[in-house]
PDB file of C-alpha atoms and ligand atoms in Angstrom:
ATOM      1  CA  UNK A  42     117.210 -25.908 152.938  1.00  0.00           C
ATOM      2  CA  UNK A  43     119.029 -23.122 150.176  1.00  0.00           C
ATOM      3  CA  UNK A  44     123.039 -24.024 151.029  1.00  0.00           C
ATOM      4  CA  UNK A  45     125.276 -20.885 150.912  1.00  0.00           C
ATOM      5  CA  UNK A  46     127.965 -22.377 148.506  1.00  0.00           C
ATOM      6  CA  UNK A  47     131.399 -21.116 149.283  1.00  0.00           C
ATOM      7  CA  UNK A  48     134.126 -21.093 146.410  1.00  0.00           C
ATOM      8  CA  UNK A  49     137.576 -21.288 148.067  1.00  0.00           C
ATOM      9  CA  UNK A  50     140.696 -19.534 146.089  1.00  0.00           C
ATOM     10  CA  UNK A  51     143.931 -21.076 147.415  1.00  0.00           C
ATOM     11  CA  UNK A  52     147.583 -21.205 146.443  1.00  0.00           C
ATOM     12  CA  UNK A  53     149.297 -23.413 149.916  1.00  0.00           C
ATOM     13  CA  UNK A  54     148.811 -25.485 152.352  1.00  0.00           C
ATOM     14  CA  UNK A  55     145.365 -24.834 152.758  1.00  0.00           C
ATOM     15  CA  UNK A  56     144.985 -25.244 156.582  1.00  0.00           C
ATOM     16  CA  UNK A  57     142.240 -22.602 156.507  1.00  0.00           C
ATOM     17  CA  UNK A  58     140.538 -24.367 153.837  1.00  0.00           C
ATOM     18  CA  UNK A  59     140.594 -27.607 155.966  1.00  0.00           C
ATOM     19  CA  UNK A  60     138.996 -25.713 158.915  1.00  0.00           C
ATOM     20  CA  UNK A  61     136.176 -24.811 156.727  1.00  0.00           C
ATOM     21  CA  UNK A  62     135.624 -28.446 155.497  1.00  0.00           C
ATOM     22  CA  UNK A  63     135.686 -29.782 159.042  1.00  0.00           C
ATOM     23  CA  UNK A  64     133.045 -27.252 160.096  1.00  0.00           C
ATOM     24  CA  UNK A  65     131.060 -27.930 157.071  1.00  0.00           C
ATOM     25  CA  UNK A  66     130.929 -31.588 157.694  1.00  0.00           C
ATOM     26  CA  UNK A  67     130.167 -31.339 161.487  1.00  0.00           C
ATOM     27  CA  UNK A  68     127.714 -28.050 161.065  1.00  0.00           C
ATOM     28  CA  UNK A  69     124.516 -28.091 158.508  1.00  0.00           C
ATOM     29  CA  UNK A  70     122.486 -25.376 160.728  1.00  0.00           C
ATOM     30  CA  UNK A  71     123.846 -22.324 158.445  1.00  0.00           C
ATOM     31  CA  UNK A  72     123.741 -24.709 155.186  1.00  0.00           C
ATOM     32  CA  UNK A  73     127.095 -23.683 154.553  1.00  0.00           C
ATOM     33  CA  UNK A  74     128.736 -25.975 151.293  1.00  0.00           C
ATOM     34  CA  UNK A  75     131.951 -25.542 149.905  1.00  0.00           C
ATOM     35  CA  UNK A  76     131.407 -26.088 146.315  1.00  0.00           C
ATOM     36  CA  UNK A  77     134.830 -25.433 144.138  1.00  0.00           C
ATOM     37  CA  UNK A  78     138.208 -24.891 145.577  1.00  0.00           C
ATOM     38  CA  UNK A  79     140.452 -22.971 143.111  1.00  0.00           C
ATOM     39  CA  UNK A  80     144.139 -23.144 143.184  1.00  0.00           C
ATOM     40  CA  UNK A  81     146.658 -20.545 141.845  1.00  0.00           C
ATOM     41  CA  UNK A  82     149.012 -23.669 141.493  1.00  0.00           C
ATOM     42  CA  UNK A  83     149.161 -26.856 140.537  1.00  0.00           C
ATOM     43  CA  UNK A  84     151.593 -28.131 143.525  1.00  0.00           C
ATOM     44  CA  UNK A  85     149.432 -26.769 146.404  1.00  0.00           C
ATOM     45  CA  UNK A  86     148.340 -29.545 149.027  1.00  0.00           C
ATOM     46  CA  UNK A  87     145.236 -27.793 149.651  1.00  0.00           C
ATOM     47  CA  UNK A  88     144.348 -29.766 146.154  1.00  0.00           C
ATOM     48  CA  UNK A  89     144.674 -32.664 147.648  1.00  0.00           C
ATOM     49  CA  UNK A  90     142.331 -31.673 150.828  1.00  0.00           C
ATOM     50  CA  UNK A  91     139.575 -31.010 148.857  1.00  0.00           C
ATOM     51  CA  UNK A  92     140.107 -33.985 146.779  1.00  0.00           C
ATOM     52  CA  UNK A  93     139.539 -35.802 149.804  1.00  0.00           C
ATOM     53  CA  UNK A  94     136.429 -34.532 150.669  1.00  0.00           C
ATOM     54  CA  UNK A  95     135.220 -34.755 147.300  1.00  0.00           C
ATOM     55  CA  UNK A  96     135.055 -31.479 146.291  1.00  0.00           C
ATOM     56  CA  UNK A  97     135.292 -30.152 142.562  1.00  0.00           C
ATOM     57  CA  UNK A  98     138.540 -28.374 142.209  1.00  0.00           C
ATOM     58  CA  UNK A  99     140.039 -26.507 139.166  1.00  0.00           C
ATOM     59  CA  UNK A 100     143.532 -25.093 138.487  1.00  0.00           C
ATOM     60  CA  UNK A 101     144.133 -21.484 137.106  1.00  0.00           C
ATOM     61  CA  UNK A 102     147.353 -20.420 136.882  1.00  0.00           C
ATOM     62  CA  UNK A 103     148.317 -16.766 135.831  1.00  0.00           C
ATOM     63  CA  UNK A 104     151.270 -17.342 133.487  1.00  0.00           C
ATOM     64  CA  UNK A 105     148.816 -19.245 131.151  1.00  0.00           C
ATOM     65  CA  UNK A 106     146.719 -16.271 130.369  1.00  0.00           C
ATOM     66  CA  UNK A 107     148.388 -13.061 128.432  1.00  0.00           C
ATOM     67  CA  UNK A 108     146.100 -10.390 129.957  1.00  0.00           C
ATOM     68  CA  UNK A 109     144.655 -10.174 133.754  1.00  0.00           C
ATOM     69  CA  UNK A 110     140.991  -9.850 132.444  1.00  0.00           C
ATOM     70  CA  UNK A 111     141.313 -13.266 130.547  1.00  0.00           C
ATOM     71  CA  UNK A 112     142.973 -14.482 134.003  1.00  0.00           C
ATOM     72  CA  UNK A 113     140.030 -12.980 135.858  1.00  0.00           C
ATOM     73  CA  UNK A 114     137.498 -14.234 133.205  1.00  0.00           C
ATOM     74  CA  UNK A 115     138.721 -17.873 133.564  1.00  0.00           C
ATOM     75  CA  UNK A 116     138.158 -17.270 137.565  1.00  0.00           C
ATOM     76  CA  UNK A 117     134.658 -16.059 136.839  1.00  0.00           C
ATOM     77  CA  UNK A 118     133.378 -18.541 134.874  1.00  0.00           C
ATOM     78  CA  UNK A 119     134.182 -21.248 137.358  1.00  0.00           C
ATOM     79  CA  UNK A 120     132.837 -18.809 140.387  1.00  0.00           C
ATOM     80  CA  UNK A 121     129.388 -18.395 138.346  1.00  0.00           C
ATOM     81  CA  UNK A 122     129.132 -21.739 137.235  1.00  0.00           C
ATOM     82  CA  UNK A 123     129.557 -22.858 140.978  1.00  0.00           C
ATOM     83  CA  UNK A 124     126.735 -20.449 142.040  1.00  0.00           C
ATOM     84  CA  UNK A 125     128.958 -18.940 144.608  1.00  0.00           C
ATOM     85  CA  UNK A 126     127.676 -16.960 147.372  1.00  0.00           C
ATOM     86  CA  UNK A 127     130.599 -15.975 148.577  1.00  0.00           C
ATOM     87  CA  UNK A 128     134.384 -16.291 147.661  1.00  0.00           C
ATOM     88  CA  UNK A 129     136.800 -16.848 150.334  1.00  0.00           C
ATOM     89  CA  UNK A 130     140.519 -16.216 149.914  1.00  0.00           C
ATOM     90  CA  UNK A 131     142.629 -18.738 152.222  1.00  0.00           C
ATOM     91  CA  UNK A 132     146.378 -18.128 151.576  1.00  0.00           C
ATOM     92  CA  UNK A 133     145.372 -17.307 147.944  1.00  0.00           C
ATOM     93  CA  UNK A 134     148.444 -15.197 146.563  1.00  0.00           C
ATOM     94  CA  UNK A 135     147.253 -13.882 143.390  1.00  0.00           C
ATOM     95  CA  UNK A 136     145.971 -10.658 143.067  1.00  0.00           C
ATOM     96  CA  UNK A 137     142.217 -10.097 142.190  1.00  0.00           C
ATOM     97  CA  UNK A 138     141.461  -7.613 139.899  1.00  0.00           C
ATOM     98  CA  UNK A 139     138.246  -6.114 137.493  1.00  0.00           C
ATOM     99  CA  UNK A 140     136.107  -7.302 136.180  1.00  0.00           C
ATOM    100  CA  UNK A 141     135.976  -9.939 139.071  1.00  0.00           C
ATOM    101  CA  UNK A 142     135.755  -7.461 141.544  1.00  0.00           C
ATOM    102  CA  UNK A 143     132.688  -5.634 140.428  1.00  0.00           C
ATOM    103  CA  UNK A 144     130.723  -8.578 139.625  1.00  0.00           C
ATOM    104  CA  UNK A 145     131.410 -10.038 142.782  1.00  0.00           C
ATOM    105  CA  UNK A 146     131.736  -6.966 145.078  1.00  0.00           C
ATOM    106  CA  UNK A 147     130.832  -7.192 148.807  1.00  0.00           C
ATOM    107  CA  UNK A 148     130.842 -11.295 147.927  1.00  0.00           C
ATOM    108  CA  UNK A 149     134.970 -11.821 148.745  1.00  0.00           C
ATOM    109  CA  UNK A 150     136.239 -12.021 151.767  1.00  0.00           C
ATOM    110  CA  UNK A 151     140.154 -12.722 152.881  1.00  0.00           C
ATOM    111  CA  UNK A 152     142.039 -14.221 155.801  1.00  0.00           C
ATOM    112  CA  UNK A 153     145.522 -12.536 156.552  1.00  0.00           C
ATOM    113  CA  UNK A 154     147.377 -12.958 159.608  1.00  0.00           C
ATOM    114  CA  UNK A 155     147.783  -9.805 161.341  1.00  0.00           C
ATOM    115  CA  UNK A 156     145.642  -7.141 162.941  1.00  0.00           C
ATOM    116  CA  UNK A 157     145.447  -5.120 159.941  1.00  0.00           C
ATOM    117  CA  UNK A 158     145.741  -2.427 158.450  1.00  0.00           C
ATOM    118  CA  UNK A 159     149.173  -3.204 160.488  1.00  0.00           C
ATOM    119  CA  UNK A 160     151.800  -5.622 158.746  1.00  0.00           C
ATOM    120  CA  UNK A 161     149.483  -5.945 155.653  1.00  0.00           C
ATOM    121  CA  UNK A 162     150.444  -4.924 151.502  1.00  0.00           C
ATOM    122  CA  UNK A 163     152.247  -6.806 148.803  1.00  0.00           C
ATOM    123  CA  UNK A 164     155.574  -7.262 150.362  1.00  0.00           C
ATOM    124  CA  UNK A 165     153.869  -8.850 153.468  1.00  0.00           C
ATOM    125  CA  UNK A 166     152.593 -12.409 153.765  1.00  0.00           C
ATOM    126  CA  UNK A 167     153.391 -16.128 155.259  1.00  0.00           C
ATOM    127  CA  UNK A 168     156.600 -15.571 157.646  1.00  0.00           C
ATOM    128  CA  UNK A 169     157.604 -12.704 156.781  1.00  0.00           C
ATOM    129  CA  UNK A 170     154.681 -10.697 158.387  1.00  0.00           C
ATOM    130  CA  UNK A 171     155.640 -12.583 161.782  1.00  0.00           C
ATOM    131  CA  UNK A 172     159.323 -12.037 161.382  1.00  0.00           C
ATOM    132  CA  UNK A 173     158.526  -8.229 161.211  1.00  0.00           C
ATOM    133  CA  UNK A 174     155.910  -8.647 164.446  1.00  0.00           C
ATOM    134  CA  UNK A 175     158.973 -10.348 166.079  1.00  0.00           C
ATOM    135  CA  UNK A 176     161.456  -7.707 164.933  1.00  0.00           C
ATOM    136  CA  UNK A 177     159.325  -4.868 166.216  1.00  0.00           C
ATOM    137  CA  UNK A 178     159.049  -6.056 169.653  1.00  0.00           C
ATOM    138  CA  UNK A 179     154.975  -6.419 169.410  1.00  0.00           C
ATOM    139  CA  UNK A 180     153.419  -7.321 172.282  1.00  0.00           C
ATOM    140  CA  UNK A 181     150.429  -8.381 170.503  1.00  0.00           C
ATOM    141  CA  UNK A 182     149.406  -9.570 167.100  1.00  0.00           C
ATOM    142  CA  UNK A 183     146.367 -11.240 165.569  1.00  0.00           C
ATOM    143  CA  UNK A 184     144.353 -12.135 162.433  1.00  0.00           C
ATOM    144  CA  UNK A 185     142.055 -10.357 160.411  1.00  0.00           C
ATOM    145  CA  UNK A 186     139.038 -11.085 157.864  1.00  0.00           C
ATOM    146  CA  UNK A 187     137.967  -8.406 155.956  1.00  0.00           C
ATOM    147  CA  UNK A 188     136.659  -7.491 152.262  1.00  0.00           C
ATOM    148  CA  UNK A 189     138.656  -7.667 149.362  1.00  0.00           C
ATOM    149  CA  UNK A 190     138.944  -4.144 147.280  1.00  0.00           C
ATOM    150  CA  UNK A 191     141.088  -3.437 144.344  1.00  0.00           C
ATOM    151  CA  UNK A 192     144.567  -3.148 147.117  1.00  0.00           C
ATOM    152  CA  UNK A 193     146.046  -5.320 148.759  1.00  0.00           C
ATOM    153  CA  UNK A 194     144.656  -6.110 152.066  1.00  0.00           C
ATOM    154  CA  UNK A 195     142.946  -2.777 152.109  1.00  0.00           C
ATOM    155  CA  UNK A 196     139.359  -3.598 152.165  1.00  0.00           C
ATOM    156  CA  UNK A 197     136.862  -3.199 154.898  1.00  0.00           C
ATOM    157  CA  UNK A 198     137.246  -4.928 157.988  1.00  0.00           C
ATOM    158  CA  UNK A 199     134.813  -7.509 158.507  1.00  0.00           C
ATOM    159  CA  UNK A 200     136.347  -8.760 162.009  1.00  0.00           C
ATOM    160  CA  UNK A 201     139.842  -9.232 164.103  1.00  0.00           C
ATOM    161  CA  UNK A 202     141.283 -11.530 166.604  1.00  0.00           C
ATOM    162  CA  UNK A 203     144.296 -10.970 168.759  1.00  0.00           C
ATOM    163  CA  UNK A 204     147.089 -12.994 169.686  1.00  0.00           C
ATOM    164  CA  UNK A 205     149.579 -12.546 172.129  1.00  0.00           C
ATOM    165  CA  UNK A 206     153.458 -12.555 171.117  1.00  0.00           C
ATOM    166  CA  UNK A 207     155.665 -14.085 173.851  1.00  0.00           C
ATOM    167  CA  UNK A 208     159.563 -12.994 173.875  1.00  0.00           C
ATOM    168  CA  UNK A 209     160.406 -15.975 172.831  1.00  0.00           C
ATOM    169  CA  UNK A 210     158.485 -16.549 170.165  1.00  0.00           C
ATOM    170  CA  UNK A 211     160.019 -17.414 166.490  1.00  0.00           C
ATOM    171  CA  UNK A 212     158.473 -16.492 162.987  1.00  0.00           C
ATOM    172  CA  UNK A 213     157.292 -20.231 162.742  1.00  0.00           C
ATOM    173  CA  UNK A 214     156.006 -20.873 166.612  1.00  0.00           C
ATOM    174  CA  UNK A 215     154.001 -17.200 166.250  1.00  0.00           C
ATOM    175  CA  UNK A 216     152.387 -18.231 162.857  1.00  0.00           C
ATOM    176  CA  UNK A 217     151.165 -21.891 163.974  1.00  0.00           C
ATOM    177  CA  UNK A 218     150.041 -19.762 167.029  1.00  0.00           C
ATOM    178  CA  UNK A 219     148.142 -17.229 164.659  1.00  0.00           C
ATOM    179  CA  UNK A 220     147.249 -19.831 162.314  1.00  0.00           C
ATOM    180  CA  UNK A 221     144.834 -21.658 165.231  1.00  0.00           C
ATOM    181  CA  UNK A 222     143.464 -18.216 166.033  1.00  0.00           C
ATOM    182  CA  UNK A 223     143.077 -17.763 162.189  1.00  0.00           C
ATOM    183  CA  UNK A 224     140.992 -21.175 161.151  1.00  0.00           C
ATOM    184  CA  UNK A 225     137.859 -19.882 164.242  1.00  0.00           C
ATOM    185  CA  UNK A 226     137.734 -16.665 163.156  1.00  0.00           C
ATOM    186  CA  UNK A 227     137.514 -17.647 159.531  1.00  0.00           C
ATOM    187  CA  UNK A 228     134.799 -19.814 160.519  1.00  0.00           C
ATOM    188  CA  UNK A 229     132.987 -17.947 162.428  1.00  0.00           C
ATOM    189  CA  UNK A 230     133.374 -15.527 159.797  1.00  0.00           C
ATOM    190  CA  UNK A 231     131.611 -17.258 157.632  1.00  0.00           C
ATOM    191  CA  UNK A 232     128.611 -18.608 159.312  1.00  0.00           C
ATOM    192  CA  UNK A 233     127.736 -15.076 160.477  1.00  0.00           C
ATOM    193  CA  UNK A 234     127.491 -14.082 156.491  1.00  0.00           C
ATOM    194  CA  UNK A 235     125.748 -17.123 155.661  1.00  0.00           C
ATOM    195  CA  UNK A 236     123.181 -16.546 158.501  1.00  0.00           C
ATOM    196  CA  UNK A 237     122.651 -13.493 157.594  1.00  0.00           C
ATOM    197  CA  UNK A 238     122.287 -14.510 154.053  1.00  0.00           C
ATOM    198  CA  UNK A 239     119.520 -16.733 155.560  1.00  0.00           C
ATOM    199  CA  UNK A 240     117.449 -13.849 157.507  1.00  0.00           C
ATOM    200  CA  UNK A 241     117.851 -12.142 154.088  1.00  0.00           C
ATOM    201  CA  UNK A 242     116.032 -14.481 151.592  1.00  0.00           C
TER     202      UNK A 242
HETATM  203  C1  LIG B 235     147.312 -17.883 156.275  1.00  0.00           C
HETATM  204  O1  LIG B 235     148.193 -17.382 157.242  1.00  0.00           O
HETATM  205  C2  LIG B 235     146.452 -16.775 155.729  1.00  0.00           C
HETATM  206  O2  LIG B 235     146.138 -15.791 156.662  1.00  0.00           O
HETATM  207  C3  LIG B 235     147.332 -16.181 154.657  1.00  0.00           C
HETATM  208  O3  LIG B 235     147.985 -17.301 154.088  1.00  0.00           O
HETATM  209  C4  LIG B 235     148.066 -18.347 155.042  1.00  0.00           C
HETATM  210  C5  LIG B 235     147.445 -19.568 154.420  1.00  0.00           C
HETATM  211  O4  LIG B 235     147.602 -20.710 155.184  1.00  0.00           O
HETATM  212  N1  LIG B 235     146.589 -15.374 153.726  1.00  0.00           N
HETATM  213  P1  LIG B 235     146.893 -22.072 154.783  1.00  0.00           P
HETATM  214  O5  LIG B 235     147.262 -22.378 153.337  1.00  0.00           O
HETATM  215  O6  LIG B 235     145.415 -21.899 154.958  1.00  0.00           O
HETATM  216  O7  LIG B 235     147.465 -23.090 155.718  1.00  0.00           O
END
């Protein structure tokens, strides 16, 4: 069977990244492979995840390219040489930008924790987008996958789960709550686009 090879842009912890490795190894009906995981830094421990599982990783940091289409360029090669069929951001906290985007329109997807277009943009990621659920007396928050365009968590959404915000809650209790929600819908994220990939060739 084709596999739909996933490349996997990260720059943390790479919990999300895990998830998809865990499915991967458990599930073969969608032939899903992840086949590169890229890191934005050289310190993240979602290196060492997909060390462990044997996966081909590379390291492309920004501040070692003097334009963003040389930084883009350096992702692309790796991307193309992987044969990706679909690029998934998972806490990846560089910007993408042309001429990535074009060649691989429709083909990225990202993962951000909150029911967007709500608590999404440049100033709003990790805790902070829980501290400002908390601060706003939400009753309800979520995660959301959707296509990455030129902004910053502007692109289509592909699909959204809720998650309920208790009075209690702190910035760190809300995001390990979000962050379970998060890893299944990223999943199931992707083996609905690889399936459909499937019907398709
Ligand atoms: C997740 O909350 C994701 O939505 C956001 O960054 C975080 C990454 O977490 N974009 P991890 O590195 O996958 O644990």
């Amino acid at each position: 069977m084709e596999s739909f090879n996933v490349v996997v842009l990260v720059s943390g912890g790479g919990t999300n990244l895990q998830a998809i490795l865990d499915y991967t190894e458990r599930n073969s009906i969608a032939g899903i492979r992840v086949c590169h995981v890229i890191s934005s830094q050289q310190e993240a421990y979602a290196l060492k995840r997909a060390k462990k599982h044997g996966i081909p990783t590379s390291i492309v940091e920004k501040q070692n390219y003097s334009t963003s289409r040389e930084h883009m360029e350096a992702l692309m090669r790796i991307i193309d040489r992987a044969k990706a069929d679909l690029v998934v951001l998972a806490g990846y906290l560089s910007i993408l930008q042309e001429p990535l985007l074009s060649q691989y329109g429709g083909k990225i997807i990202n993962i951000h924790p909150s029911l967007l277009p709500q608590y999404g943009g440049k100033n709003c990621y990790g805790l902070e987008v829980h501290k400002q659920v908390i601060e706003n007396k939400e009753k309800e928050t979520g995660a959301t996958v959707h296509y990455v365009d030129q902004g910053v968590d502007t692109g289509e959404i592909i699909q959204q789960r809720v998650v309920s915000v208790f009075p209690e809650d702190t910035p760190e209790i809300l995001s390990a709550r979000v962050r379970k929600t998060e890893h299944r819908l990223l999943i199931e994220v992707i083996e609905n686009l690889a399936m459909e990939e499937k019907k398709r060739s």
